[in-house]
Coordinates of C-alpha atoms in Angstrom, one line a residue:
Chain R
X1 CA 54.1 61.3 133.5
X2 CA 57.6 61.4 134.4
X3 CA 60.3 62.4 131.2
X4 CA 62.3 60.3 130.2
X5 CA 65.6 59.6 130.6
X6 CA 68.0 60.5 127.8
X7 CA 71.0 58.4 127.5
X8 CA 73.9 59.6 125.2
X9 CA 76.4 57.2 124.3
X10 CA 79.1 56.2 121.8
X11 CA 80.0 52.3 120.8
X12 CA 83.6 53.0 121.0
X13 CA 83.3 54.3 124.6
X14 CA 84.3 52.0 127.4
X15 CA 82.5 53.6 130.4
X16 CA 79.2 53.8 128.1
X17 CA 79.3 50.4 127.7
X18 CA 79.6 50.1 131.3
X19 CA 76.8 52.6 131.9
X20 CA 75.2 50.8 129.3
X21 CA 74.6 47.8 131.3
X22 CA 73.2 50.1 134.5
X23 CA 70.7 52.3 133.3
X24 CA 68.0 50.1 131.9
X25 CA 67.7 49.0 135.6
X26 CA 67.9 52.5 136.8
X27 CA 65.3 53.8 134.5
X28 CA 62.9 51.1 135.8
X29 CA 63.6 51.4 139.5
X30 CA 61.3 55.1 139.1
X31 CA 59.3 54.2 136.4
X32 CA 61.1 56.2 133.7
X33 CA 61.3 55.6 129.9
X34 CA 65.2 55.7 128.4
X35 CA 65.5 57.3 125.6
X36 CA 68.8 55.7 123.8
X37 CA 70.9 59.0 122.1
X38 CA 73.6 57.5 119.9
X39 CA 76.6 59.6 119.5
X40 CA 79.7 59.8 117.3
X41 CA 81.9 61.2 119.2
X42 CA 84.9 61.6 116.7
X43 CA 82.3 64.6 115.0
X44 CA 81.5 66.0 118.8
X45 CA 85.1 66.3 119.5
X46 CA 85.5 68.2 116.3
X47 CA 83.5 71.0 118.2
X48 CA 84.2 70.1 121.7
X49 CA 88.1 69.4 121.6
X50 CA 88.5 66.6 123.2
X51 CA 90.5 63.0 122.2
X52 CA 90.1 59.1 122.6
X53 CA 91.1 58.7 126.3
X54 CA 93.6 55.9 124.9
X55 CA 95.8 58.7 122.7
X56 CA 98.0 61.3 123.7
X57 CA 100.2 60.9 126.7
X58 CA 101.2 57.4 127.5
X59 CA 100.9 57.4 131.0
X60 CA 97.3 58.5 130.5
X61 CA 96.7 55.8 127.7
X62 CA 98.2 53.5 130.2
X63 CA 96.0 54.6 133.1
X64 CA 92.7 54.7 131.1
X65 CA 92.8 51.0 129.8
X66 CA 93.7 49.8 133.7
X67 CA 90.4 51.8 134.4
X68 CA 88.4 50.7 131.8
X69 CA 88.6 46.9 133.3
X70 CA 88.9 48.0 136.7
X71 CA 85.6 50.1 136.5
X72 CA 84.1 47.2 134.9
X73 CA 85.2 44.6 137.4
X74 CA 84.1 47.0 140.0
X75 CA 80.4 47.2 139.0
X76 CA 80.6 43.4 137.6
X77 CA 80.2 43.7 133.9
X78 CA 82.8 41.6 131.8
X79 CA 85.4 44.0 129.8
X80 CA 88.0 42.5 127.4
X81 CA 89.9 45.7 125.7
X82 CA 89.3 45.5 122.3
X83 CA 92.5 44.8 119.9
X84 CA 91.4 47.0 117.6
X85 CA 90.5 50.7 119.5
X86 CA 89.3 53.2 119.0
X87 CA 87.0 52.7 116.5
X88 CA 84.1 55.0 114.5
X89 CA 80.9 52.2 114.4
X90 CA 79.4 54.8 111.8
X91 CA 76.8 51.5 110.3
X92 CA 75.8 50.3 113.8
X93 CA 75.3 53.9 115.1
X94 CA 73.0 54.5 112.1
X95 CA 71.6 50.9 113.3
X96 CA 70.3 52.3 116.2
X97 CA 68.0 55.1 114.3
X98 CA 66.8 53.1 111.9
X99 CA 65.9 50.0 114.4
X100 CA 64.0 53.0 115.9
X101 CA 61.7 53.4 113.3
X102 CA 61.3 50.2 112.1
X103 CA 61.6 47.9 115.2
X104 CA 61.8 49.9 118.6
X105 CA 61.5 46.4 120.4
X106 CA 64.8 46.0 119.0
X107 CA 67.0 48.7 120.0
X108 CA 68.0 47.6 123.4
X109 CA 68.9 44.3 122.5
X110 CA 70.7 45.6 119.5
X111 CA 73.0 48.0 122.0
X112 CA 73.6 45.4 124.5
X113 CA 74.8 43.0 121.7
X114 CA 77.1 45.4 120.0
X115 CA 78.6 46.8 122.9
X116 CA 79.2 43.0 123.9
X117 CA 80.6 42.3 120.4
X118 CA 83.0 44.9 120.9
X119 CA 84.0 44.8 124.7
X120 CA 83.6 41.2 125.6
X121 CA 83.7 39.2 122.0
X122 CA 86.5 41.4 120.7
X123 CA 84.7 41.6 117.4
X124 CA 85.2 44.6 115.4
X125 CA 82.0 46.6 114.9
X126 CA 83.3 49.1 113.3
X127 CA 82.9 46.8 110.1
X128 CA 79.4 46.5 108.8
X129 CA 79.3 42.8 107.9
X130 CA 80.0 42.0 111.7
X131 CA 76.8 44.7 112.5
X132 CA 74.5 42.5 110.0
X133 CA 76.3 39.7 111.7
X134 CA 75.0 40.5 115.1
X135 CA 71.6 41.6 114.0
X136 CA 71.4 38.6 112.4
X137 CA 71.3 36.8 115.7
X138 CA 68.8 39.0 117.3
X139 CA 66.7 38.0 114.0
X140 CA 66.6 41.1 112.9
X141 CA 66.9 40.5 108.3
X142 CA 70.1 41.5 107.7
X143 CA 69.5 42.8 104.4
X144 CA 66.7 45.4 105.1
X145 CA 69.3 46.3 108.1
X146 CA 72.2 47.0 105.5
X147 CA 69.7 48.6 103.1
X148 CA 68.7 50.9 106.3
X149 CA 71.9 52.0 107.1
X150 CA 72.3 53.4 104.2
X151 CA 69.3 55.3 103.4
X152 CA 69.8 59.3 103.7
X153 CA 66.9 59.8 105.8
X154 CA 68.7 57.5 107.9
X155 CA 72.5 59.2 107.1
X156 CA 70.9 62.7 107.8
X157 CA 68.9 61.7 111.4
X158 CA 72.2 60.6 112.2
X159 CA 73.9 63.9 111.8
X160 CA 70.7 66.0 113.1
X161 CA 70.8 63.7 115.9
X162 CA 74.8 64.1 116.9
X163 CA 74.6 68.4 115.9
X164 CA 71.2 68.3 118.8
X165 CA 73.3 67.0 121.5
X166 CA 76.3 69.4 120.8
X167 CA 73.8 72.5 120.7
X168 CA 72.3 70.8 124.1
X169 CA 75.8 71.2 125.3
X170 CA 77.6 67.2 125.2
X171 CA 80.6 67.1 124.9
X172 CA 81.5 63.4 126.0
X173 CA 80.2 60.2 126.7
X174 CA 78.4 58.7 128.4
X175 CA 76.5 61.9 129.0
X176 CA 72.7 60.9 130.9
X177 CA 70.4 63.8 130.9
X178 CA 67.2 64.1 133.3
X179 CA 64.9 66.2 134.2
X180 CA 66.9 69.3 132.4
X181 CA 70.2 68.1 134.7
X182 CA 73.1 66.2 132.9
X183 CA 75.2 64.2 134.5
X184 CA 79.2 63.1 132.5
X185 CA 80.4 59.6 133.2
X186 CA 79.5 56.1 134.2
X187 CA 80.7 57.3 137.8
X188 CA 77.6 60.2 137.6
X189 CA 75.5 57.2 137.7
X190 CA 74.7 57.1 141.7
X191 CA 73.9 60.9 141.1
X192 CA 71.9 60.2 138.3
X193 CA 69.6 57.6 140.4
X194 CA 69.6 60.2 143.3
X195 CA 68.4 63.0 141.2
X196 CA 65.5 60.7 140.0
X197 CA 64.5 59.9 143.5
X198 CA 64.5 62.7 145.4
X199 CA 65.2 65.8 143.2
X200 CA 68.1 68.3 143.4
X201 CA 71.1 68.4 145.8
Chain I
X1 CA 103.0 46.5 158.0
X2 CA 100.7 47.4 155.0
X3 CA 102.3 50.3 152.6
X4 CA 100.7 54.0 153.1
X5 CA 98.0 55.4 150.6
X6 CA 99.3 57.9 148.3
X7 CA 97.3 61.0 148.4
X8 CA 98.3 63.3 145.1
X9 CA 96.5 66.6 145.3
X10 CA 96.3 70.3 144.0
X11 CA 94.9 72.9 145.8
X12 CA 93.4 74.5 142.9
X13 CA 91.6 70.9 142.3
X14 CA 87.9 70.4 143.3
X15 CA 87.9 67.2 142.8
X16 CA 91.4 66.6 145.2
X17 CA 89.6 68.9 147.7
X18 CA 86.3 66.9 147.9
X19 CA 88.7 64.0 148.2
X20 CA 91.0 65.2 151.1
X21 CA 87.9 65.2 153.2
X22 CA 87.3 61.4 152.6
X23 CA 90.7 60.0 152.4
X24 CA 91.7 60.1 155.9
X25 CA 88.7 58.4 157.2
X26 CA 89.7 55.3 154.3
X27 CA 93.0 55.2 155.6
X28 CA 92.0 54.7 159.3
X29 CA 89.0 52.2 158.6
X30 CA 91.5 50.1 157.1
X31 CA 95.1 50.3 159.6
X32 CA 96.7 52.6 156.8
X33 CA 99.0 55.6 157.1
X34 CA 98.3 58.7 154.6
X35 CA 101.2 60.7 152.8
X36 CA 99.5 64.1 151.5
X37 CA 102.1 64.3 148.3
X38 CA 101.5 68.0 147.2
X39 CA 101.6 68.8 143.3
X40 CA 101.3 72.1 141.1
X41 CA 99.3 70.7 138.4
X42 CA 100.4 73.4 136.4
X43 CA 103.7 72.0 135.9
X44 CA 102.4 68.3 135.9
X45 CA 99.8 69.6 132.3
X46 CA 103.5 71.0 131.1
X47 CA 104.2 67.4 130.6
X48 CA 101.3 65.5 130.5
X49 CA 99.2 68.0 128.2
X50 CA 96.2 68.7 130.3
X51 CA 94.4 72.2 131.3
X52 CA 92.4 73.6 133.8
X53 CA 88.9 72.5 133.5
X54 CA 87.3 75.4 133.6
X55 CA 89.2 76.6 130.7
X56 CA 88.6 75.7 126.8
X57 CA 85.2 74.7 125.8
X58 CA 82.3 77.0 127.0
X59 CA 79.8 73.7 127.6
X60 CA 82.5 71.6 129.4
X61 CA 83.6 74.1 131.6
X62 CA 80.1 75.5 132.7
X63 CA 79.2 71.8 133.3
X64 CA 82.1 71.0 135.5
X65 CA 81.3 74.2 137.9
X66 CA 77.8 72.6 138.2
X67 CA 79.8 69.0 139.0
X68 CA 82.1 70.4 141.5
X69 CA 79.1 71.6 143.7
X70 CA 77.2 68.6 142.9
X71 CA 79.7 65.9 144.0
X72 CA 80.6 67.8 146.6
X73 CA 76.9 67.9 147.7
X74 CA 76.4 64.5 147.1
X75 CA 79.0 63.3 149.7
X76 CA 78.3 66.2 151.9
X77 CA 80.9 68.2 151.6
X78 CA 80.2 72.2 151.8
X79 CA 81.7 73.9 148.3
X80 CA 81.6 77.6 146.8
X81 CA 82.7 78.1 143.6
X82 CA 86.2 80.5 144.3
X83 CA 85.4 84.1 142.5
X84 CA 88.6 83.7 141.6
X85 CA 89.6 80.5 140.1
X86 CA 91.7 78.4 139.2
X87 CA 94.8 79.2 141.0
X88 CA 98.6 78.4 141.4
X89 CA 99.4 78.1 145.3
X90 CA 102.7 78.0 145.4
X91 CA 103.1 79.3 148.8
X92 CA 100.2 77.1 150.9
X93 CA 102.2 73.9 148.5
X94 CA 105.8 74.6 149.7
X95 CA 104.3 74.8 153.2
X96 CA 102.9 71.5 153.5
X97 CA 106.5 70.5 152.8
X98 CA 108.1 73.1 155.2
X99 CA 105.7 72.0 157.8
X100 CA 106.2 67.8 156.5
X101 CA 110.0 68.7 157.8
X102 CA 109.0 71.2 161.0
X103 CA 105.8 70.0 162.7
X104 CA 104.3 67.1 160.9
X105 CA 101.5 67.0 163.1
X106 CA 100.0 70.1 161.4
X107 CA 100.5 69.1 157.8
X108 CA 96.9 67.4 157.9
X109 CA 94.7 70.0 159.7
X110 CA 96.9 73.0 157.3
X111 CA 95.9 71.2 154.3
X112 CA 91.8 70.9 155.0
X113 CA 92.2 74.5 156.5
X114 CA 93.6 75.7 153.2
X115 CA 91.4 73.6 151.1
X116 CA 87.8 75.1 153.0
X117 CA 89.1 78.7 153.1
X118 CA 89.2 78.3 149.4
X119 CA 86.3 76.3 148.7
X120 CA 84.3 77.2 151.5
X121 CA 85.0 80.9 152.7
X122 CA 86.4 82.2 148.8
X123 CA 89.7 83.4 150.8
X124 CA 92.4 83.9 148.1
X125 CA 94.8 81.1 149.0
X126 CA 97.3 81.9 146.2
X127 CA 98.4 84.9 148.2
X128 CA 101.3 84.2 150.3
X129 CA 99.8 86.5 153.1
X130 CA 96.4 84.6 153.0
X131 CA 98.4 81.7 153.8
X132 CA 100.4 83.0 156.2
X133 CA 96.8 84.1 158.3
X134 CA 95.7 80.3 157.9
X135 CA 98.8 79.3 159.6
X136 CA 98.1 81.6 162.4
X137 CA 94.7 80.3 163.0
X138 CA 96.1 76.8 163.4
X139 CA 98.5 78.2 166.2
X140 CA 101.8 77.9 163.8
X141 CA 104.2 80.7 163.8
X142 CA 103.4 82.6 160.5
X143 CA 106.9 84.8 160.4
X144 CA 108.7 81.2 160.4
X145 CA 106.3 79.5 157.9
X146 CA 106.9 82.4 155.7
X147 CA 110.7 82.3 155.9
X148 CA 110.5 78.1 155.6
X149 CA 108.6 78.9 151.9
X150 CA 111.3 81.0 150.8
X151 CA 114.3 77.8 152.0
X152 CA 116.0 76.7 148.7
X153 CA 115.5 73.4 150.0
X154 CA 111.7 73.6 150.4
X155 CA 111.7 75.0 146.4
X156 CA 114.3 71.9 145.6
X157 CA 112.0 70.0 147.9
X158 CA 109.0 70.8 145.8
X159 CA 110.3 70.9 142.8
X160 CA 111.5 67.1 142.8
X161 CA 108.6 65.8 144.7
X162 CA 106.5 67.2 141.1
X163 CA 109.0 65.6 139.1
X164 CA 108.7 62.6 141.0
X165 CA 105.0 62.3 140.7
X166 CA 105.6 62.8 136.8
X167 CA 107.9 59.9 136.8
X168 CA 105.6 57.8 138.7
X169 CA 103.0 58.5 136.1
X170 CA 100.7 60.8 137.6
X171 CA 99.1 63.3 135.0
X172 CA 96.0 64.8 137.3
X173 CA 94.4 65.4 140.7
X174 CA 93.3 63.5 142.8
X175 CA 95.4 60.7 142.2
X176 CA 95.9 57.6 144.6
X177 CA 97.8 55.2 144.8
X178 CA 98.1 52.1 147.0
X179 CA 99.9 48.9 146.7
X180 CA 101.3 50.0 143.4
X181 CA 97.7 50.4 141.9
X182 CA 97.1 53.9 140.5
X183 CA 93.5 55.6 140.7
X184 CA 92.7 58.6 139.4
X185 CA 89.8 60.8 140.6
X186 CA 87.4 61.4 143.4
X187 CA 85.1 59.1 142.0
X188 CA 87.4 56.3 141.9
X189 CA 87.6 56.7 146.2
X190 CA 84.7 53.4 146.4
X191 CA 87.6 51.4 144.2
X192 CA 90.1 52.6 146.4
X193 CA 88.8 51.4 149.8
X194 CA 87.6 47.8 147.8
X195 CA 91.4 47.6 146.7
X196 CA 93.0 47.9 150.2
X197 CA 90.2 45.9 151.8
X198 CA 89.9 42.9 150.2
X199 CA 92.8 43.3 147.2
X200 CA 92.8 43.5 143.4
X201 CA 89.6 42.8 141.4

């Protein structure tokens, strides 16, 4: 049996939104499972050094947001840049673990719906209400979801979870990971599929 | 007549160097003239805060050693890691202008000559003498290429052609930019050629 592939991603990151909406469809091209890896990326920058894409020096902050719609456009998913960005979506992160234990069905629909909260919807998910909101209308009970969140099994997975990837080496996001080769970037994704059907280049 | 492509580049840049061997083939599918602009990205991170790639965190930089060779492979373009790496080439980056002014015809083949001894044949191309041996091998005169470096107005030249590039916005390499629309990367060539061929998306 193939591995899986093992998706790293943050909700406040454009281009893993993008990639977001590619890689279920990649993964079942070549028969692969996905393995969704939420990140926050505010702790791995605390290690790796890096910065939202959108602070710093304004002709980059300029540049980025053009790309973030651009790149979007360009692989035909909708993008509307959020009024309020960056953000730290610490309750839907946790979300994502939690709908892993309790309803794995779930998880893929729950990304898709957040990330389309956030970059189509302009809603903020960075405020839990709006999560329980949005699970809400994937029928997931809102109230178990908000207990969930904020159990410290759940709080704890979280951090194992983020402190794994940054021993494995991420430092960004998206960051895809297959067969022991990883791949930075929504624009890594032809590589990615390459990789998966034919092996190394 | 449709406006030239902008061609930004570093020849310490991987990424500029794997794009210099697909650029010209854009501009001539689509009836466009190319202007190689020539930066030292050094000076450009003065302003706009960046550093070399390779430098800073341990994980980042061993992964984007393994991406150079990777995207390089995956558009078939040959690339070694340079032993010694990365370097300012102030020399081979006043010539292009020197050679812009003095035989225009050359600036093209000089520039993918200097880019393969460096990424293909690990030749030094920071030293002036290095250069000045490229030159040769592409028939130019190598004593007047050597005193055309050393003009006050090729250093002026150079100097405000950076500065330009800074004012225009540019904060990295490869960066293209056509009809007013700025791209940034290798990766961003696909959105080039969809830009010039059938306009903004």
């Amino acid at each position: 049996m193939a591995a899986p592939i093992d998706f790293y991603f943050d909700f406040s990151s454009p281009y893993s939104y993008i990639a977001s909406e590619e890689i279920e469809a990649i993964a079942e091209r070549h028969g692969r499972a996905l393995n969704w890896r939420p990140l926050l990326l505010g702790v791995v920058f605390k290690s790796a050094g890096g910065t939202p894409l959108t602070e710093g020096y304004g002709p980059k902050a300029r540049y980025v947001v053009r790309d973030f719609a651009r790149s979007a456009a360009h692989v035909g998913v909708p993008y509307r840049h959020p009024s309020v960005f960056p953000i730290g979506a610490v309750a839907a992160t946790r979300a994502v673990l939690w709908l892993q234990r309790e309803l794995p069905a779930q998880v893929g629909p729950f990304i898709h719906a957040v990330y389309r909260a956030f970059f189509v919807a302009d809603r903020n998910v960075s405020e839990a209400p709006v999560v329980m909101s949005i699970a809400q209308e994937l029928g997931i009970d809102p109230a178990r979801l908000a207990a969930g969140v904020q159990e410290e099994a759940i709080k704890l997975g979280l951090r194992a979870e983020v402190e794994q990837a940054i021993e494995r080496g991420v430092f960004g996001a998206p960051t895809i990971v297959v067969d022991g080769e990883m791949f930075w970037g929504h624009d890594r994704l032809a590589q990615v599929e390459r990789w998966i059907a034919t092996g190394p280049f």
